[in-house]
XYZ file of C-alpha atoms in Angstrom:
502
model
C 366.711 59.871 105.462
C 363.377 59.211 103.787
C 365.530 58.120 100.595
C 367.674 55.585 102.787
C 364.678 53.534 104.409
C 362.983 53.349 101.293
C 365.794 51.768 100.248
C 366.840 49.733 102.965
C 363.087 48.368 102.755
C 363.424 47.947 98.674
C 366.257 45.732 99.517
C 364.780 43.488 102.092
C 361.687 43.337 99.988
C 364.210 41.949 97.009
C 365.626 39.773 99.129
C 362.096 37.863 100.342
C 361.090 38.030 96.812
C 363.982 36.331 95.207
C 363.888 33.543 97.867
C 360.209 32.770 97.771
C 360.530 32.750 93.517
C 358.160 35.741 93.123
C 360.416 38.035 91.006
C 363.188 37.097 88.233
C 362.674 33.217 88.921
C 363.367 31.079 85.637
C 363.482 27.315 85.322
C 367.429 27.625 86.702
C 365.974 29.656 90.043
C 363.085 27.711 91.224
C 362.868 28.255 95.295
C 363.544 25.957 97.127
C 360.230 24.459 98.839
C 361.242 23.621 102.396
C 363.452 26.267 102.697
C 362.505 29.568 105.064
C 362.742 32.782 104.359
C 365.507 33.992 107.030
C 365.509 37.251 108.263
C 368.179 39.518 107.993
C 370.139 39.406 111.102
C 373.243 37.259 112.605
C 372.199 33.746 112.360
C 372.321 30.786 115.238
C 375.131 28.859 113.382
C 377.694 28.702 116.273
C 376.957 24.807 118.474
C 378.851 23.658 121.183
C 381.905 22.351 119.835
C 382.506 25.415 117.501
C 382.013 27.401 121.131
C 384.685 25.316 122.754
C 387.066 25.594 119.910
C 386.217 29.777 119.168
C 387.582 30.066 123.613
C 390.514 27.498 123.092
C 391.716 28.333 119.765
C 391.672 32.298 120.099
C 393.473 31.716 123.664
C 395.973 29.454 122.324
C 397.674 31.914 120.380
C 401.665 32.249 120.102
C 402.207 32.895 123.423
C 402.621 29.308 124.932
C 405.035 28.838 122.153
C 407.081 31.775 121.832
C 407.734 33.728 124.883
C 406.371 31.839 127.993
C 409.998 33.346 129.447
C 407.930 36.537 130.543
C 406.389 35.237 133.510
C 409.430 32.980 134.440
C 411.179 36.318 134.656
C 409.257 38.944 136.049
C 408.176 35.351 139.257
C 412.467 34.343 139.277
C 411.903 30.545 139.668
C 410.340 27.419 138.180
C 407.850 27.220 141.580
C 406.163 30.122 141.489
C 406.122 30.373 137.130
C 403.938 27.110 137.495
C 402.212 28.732 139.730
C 401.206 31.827 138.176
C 400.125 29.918 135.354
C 397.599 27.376 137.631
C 396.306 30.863 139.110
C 395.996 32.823 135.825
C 393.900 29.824 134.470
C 391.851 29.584 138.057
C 391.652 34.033 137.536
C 390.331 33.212 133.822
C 387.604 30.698 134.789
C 386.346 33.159 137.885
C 386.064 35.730 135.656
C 384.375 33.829 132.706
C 381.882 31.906 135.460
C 381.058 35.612 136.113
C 380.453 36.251 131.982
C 378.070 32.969 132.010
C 375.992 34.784 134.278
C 375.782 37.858 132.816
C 375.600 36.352 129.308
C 373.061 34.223 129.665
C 370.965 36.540 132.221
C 371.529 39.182 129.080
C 371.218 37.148 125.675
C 372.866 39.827 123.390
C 375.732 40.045 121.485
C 378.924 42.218 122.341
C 380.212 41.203 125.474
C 381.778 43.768 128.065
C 379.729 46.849 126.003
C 376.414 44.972 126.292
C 376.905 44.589 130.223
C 378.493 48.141 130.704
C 375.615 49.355 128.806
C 372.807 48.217 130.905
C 374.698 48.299 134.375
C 376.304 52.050 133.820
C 374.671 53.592 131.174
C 375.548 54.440 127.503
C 378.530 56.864 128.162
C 380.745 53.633 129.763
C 379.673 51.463 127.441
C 380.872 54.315 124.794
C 384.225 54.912 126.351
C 384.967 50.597 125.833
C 383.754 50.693 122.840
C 385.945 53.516 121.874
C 388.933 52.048 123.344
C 388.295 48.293 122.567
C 387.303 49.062 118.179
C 389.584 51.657 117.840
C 392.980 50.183 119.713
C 392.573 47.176 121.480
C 390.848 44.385 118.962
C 392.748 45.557 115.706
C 396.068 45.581 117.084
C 395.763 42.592 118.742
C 394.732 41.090 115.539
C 398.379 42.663 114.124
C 400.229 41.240 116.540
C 398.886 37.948 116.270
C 399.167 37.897 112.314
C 402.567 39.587 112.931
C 403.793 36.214 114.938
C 401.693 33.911 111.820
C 403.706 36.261 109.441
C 407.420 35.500 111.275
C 407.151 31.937 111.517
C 405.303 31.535 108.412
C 408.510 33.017 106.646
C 411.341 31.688 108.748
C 412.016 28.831 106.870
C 412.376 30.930 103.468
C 415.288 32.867 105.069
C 417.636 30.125 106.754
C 420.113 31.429 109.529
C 418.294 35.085 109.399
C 415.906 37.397 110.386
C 412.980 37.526 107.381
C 413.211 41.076 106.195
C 410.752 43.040 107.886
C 408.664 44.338 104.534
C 407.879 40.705 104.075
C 407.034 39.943 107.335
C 404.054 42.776 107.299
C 403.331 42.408 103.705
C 402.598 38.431 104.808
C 401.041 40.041 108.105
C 398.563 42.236 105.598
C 397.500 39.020 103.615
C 396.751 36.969 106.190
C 394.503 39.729 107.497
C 392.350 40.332 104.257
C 392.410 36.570 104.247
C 390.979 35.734 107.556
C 388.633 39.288 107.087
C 387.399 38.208 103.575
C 386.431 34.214 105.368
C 384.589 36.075 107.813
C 382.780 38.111 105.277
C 381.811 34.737 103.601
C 379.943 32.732 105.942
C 379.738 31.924 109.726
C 380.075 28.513 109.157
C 383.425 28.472 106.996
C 385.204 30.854 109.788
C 383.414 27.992 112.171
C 385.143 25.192 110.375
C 388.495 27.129 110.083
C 388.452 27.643 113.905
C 387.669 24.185 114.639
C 390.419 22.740 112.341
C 393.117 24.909 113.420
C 391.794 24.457 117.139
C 392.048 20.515 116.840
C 395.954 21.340 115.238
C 397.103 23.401 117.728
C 395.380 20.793 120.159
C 397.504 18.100 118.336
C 400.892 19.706 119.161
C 400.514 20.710 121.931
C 399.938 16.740 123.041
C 403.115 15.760 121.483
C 404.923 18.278 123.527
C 403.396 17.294 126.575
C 403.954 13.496 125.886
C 407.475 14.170 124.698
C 407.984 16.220 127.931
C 406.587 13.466 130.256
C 408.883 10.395 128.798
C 411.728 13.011 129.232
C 410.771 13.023 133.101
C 410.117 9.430 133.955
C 414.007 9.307 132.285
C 415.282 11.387 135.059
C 415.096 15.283 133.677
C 414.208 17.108 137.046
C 417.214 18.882 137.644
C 415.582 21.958 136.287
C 412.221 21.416 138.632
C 414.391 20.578 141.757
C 415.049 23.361 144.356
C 412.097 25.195 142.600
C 411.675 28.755 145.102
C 414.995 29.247 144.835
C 415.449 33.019 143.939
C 411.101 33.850 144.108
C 411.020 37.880 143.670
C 409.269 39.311 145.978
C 408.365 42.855 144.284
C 404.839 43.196 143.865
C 405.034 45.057 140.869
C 407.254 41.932 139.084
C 404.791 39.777 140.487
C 402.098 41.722 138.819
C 403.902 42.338 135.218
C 403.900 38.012 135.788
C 400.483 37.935 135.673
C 400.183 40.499 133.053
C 401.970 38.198 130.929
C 400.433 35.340 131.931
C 397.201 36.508 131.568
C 398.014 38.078 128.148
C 398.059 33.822 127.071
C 394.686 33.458 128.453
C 393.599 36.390 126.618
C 389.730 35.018 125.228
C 388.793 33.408 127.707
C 385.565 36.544 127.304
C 385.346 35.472 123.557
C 382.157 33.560 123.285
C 379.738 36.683 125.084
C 380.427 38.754 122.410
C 378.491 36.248 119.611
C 375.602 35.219 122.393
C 372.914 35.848 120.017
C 374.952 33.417 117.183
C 375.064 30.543 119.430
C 372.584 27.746 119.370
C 370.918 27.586 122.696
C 372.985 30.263 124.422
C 371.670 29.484 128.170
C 373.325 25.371 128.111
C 376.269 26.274 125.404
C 377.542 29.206 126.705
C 378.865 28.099 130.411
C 379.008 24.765 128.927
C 381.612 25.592 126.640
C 383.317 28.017 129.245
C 383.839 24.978 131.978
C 384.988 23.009 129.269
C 387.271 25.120 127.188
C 389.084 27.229 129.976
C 389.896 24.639 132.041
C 391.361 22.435 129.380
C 393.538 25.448 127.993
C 394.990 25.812 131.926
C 395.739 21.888 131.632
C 397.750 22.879 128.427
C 399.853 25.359 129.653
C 400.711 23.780 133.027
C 401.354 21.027 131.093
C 403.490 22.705 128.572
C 405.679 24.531 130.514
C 406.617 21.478 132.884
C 407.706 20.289 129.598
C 409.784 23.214 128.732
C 411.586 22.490 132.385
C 412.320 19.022 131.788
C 414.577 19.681 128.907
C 415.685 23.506 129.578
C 417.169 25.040 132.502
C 416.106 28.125 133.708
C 418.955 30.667 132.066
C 418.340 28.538 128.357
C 414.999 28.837 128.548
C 415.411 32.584 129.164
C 417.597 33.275 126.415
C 415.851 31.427 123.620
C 414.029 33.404 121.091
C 411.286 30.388 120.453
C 411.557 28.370 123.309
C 409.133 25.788 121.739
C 411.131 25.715 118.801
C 414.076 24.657 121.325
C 412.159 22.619 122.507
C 411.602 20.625 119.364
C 415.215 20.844 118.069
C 416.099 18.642 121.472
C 413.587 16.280 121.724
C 411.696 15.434 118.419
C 415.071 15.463 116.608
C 414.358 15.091 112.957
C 410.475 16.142 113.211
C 411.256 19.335 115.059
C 409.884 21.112 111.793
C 406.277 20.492 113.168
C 407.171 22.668 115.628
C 406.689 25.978 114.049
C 404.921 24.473 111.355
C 401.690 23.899 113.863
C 402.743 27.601 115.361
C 401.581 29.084 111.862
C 398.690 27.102 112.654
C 398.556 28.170 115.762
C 398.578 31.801 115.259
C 396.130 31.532 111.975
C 393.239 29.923 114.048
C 394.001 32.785 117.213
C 394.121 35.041 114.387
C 390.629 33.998 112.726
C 388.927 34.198 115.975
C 390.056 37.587 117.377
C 388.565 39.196 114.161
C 385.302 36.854 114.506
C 384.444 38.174 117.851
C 385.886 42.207 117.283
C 383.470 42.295 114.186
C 380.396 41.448 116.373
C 381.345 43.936 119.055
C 381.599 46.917 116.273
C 378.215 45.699 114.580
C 376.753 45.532 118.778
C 378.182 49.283 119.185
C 376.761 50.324 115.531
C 373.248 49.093 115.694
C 373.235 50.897 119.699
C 374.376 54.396 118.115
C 377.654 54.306 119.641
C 379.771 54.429 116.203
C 378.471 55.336 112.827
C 375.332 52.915 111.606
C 377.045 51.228 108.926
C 379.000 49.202 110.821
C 375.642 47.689 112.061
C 374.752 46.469 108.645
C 374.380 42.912 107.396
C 375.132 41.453 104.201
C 372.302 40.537 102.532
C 373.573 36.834 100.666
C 375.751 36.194 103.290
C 374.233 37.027 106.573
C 377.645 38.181 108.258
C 378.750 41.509 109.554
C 380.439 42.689 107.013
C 381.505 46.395 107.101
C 382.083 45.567 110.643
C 384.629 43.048 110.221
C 386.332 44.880 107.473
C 386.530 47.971 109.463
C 388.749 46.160 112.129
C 390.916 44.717 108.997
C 391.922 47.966 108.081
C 392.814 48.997 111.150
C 394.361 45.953 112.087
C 396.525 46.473 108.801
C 397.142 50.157 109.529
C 398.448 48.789 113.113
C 401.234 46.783 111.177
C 402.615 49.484 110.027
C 404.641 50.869 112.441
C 407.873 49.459 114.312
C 406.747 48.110 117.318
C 403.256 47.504 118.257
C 403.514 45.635 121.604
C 404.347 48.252 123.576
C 401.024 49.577 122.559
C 399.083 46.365 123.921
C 401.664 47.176 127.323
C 400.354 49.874 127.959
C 396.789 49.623 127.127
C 396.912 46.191 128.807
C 395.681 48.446 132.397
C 392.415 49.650 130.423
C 391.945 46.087 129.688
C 391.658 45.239 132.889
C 389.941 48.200 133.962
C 387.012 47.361 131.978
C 387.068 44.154 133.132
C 386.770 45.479 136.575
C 383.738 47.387 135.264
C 381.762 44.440 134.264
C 382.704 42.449 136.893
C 381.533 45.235 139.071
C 378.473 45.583 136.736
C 377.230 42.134 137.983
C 377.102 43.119 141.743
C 375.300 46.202 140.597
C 372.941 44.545 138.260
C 372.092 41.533 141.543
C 370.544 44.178 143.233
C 369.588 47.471 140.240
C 367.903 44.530 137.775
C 366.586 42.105 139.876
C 363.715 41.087 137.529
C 366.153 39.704 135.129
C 366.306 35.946 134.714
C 369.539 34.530 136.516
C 369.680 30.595 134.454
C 373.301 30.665 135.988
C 374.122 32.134 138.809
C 377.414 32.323 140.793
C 378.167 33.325 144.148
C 378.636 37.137 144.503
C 382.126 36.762 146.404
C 383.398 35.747 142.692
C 382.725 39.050 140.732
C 383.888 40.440 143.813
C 387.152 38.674 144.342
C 387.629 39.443 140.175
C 387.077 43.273 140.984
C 389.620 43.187 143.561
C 392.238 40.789 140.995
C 391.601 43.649 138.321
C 392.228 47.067 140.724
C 395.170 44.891 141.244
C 396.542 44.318 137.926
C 395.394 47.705 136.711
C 397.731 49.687 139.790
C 400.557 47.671 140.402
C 402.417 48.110 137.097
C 401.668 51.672 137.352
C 402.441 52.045 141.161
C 406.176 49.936 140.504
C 407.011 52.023 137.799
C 405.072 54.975 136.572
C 405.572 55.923 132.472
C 404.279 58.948 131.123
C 402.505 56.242 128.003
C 400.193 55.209 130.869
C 399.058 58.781 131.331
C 398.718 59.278 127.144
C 396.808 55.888 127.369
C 394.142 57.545 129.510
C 394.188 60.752 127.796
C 393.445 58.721 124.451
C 390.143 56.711 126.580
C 389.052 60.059 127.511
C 389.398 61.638 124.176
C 386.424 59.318 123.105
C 383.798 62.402 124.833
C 385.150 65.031 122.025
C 382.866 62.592 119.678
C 380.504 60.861 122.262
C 378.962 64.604 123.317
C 378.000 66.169 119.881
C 377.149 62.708 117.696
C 375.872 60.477 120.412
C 374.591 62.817 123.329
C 373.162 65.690 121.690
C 372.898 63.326 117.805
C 373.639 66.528 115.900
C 371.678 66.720 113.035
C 374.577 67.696 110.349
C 376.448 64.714 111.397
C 373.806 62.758 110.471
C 372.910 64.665 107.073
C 377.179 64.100 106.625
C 376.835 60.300 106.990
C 374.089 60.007 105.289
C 375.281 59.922 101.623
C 378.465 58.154 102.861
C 376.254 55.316 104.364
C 373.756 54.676 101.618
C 376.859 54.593 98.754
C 378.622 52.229 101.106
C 375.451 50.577 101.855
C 375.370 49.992 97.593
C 378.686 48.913 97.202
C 378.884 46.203 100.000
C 375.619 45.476 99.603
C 374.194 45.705 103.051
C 371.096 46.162 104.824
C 370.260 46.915 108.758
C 369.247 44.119 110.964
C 366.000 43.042 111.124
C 364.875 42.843 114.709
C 364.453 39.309 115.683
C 362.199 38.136 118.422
């Protein structure tokens, strides 16, 4: 141990030296002279428009594009699938006006583990960390580079199916890609969220223009006679919003880089009144478009519906359909492992997983081993057949720990009182989100029970096996086990803890 912090401090020490020109400086090195000596820890790089873009562009994933069928399904008519998707963009905002609250009234990076943490104590916090690093960021980030992968091949393999090695072998790069831009710099995966944010932006305005001229010409025979055949099972009601909610999936994203983001208590619900809002717009918008030039049954059985879509009204330019999908899907892609690395390096430099994963890269100031760590998973997540019966079924834990935090804020109004409340939202939100969530977790389950649900739980709960010896009781050969393992890792990425920041 005494061999580690001698080094971790030799390192830092390097580091302030080689900046300020006191060791190893020749005429080609001189410091610079205005330029401070920055401590090692996550930088504020992230403004305002970088926070918009980082909500919109990781909820504007392939969803809208590919499969907004699901909800029209599971609801049975155009009425209520417009619907659902107004009240699954009202459900996101509620809930994020809730995470401005708590985000700004607790300034720290790492989102639902941060809050779970101080509201419930460390062995919550433990059991979504566990669930959320281990399961629920890296294969989300598969499935999402999974979609990038399909379309990004399609065009290769006219009138078939790409084969599926290339497919996850293009899934794999794309990964390492958007892992090794994140290990660069904060800014670059800034500017590569805000580009691909602004193009996914772009099409989606054509479609919604295109879709507009198509109904001032007369297409509303699809919209007409809209409640005709509603279901009215609450479970197929609830697997509706399941799905539509999956598309809003993000809308949390920014409260897991709080301490990244330039003045965190006006940017932060700021960019969350902005950016969630404007995303509902989009897919109201979107899917009126779908109805003005599909019926219900085509619309149903098309595998891309925005690629349909494109094919009947842009004619000729219908390739900039799923060419702005691949963009689509990238930027989505990018910021699912921005915000998954900062929750890891959160959990690491609490205890919660092993330490390394709380170190910082000494040049580059990102989270490195923490964002590589969910690339390798998210790559071992490719590999087998079919991964989105995973997200399915986890989808209830999901929404269980969003229950939790929402829940954590009524505890925390009257357990931390002290705490300063810059915004502040009326209590009947977190508790109307708390209800929405017990909801959404139950009904699936309830309407039709599956033993995965069970093996789901059973996996969650598996998490005290390591939290009791390593994190409860901290026993001391772990440690001495890690500790070679950490400092050689430490060496080869090189790495250093965080530097407490005041």
């Amino acid at each position: 141990m005494h061999q580690q912090t001698e080094m971790d401090k030799s390192s830092i020490r390097k580091r302030k030296e080689s900046q300020d020109g006191s060791t190893g400086c020749t005429l080609d090195c001189q410091p610079k002279v205005n330029e401070p000596v920055r401590a090692t820890a996550l930088q504020r790089e992230v403004g305002l428009l970088s926070g918009i873009c980082l909500i919109v562009g990781t909820m504007i994933g392939s969803g809208i594009f590919i499969s907004p069928k699901s909800v029209l399904l599971y609801s049975g008519a155009v009425g209520p699938c417009l619907l659902i998707w107004a009240a699954c963009g009202v459900l996101s905002t509620l809930g994020a006006l809730c995470y401005a609250e708590l985000g700004t009234m607790i300034t720290k990076s790492g989102g639902e583990y941060t809050y779970l943490n101080e509201a419930f104590g460390s062995l919550v916090a433990y059991l979504y960390t566990w669930t959320t690093v281990m399961v629920l960021k890296p294969s989300s980030f598969a499935i999402i580079t999974l979609s990038f992968a399909e379309y990004a091949s399609t065009p290769f393999y006219a009138g078939c199916t790409p084969p599926l090695v290339i497919t996850k072998c293009l899934s794999a790069a794309a990964i390492i890609l958007i892992s090794l831009i994140n290990c660069v710099s904060v800014k670059l995966a800034s500017y590569v969220q805000n580009f691909f944010t602004a193009a996914k932006l772009f099409i989606i305005l054509v479609m919604v223009v295109a879709g507009m001229v198509m109904l001032a010409q007369g297409k509303t025979e699809t919209l007409s006679d809209a409640f005709d055949g509603t279901s009215t099972s609450v479970g197929a009601i609830g697997l509706a919003f399941y799905n539509g909610l999956w598309a809003y999936d993000g809308w949390n994203q920014l409260n897991y880089i709080t301490e990244e983001l330039k003045d965190p208590y006006k940017n932060l619900p700021l960019a969350i009144l902005i950016g969630i809002p404007l995303v509902s717009v989009c897919y109201v918008m979107v899917n009126i478009s779908y109805f003005t030039v599909m019926t219900t049954s085509e619309l149903l059985v098309s595998p891309a519906v925005a690629v349909t879509f494109g094919e009947r009204v842009l004619f000729s330019m219908s390739w900039i359909v799923p060419l702005f999908v691949v963009f689509s899907t990238f930027g989505s892609a990018n910021g699912s492992c921005f915000t998954a690395g900062r929750l890891a390096y959160v959990a690491g430099r609490e205890g919660h997983i092993v330490k390394i994963l709380s170190y910082i890269s000494l040049r580059r100031y990102t989270p490195a081993p923490a964002l590589m760590f969910n690339g390798l998973l998210a790559i071992f997540y490719i590999i087998p057949s079919d991964i989105n019966s995973l997200i399915n079924y986890f989808s209830f834990a999901q929404w269980a720990f969003y229950c939790l935090t929402a829940l954590s804020l009524i505890v925390m109004r009257f357990t931390r009182k002290e705490l300063h409340r810059p915004v502040k939202v009326p209590i009947v939100i977190p508790a109307l989100m708390v209800v929405v969530s017990c909801y959404l977790v139950l009904a699936p389950i309830i309407d039709k029970p599956e033993l995965e649900y069970l093996y789901c739980t059973i996996f969650i709960f598996s998490g005290l096996l390591l939290y009791y010896p390593f994190v409860h009781r901290k026993v001391k050969w772990g440690r001495k086990l890690m500790r070679p393992i950490t400092m050689h890792l430490q060496l080869l990425m090189e790495v250093v803890p965080p530097e407490k920041v005041e």
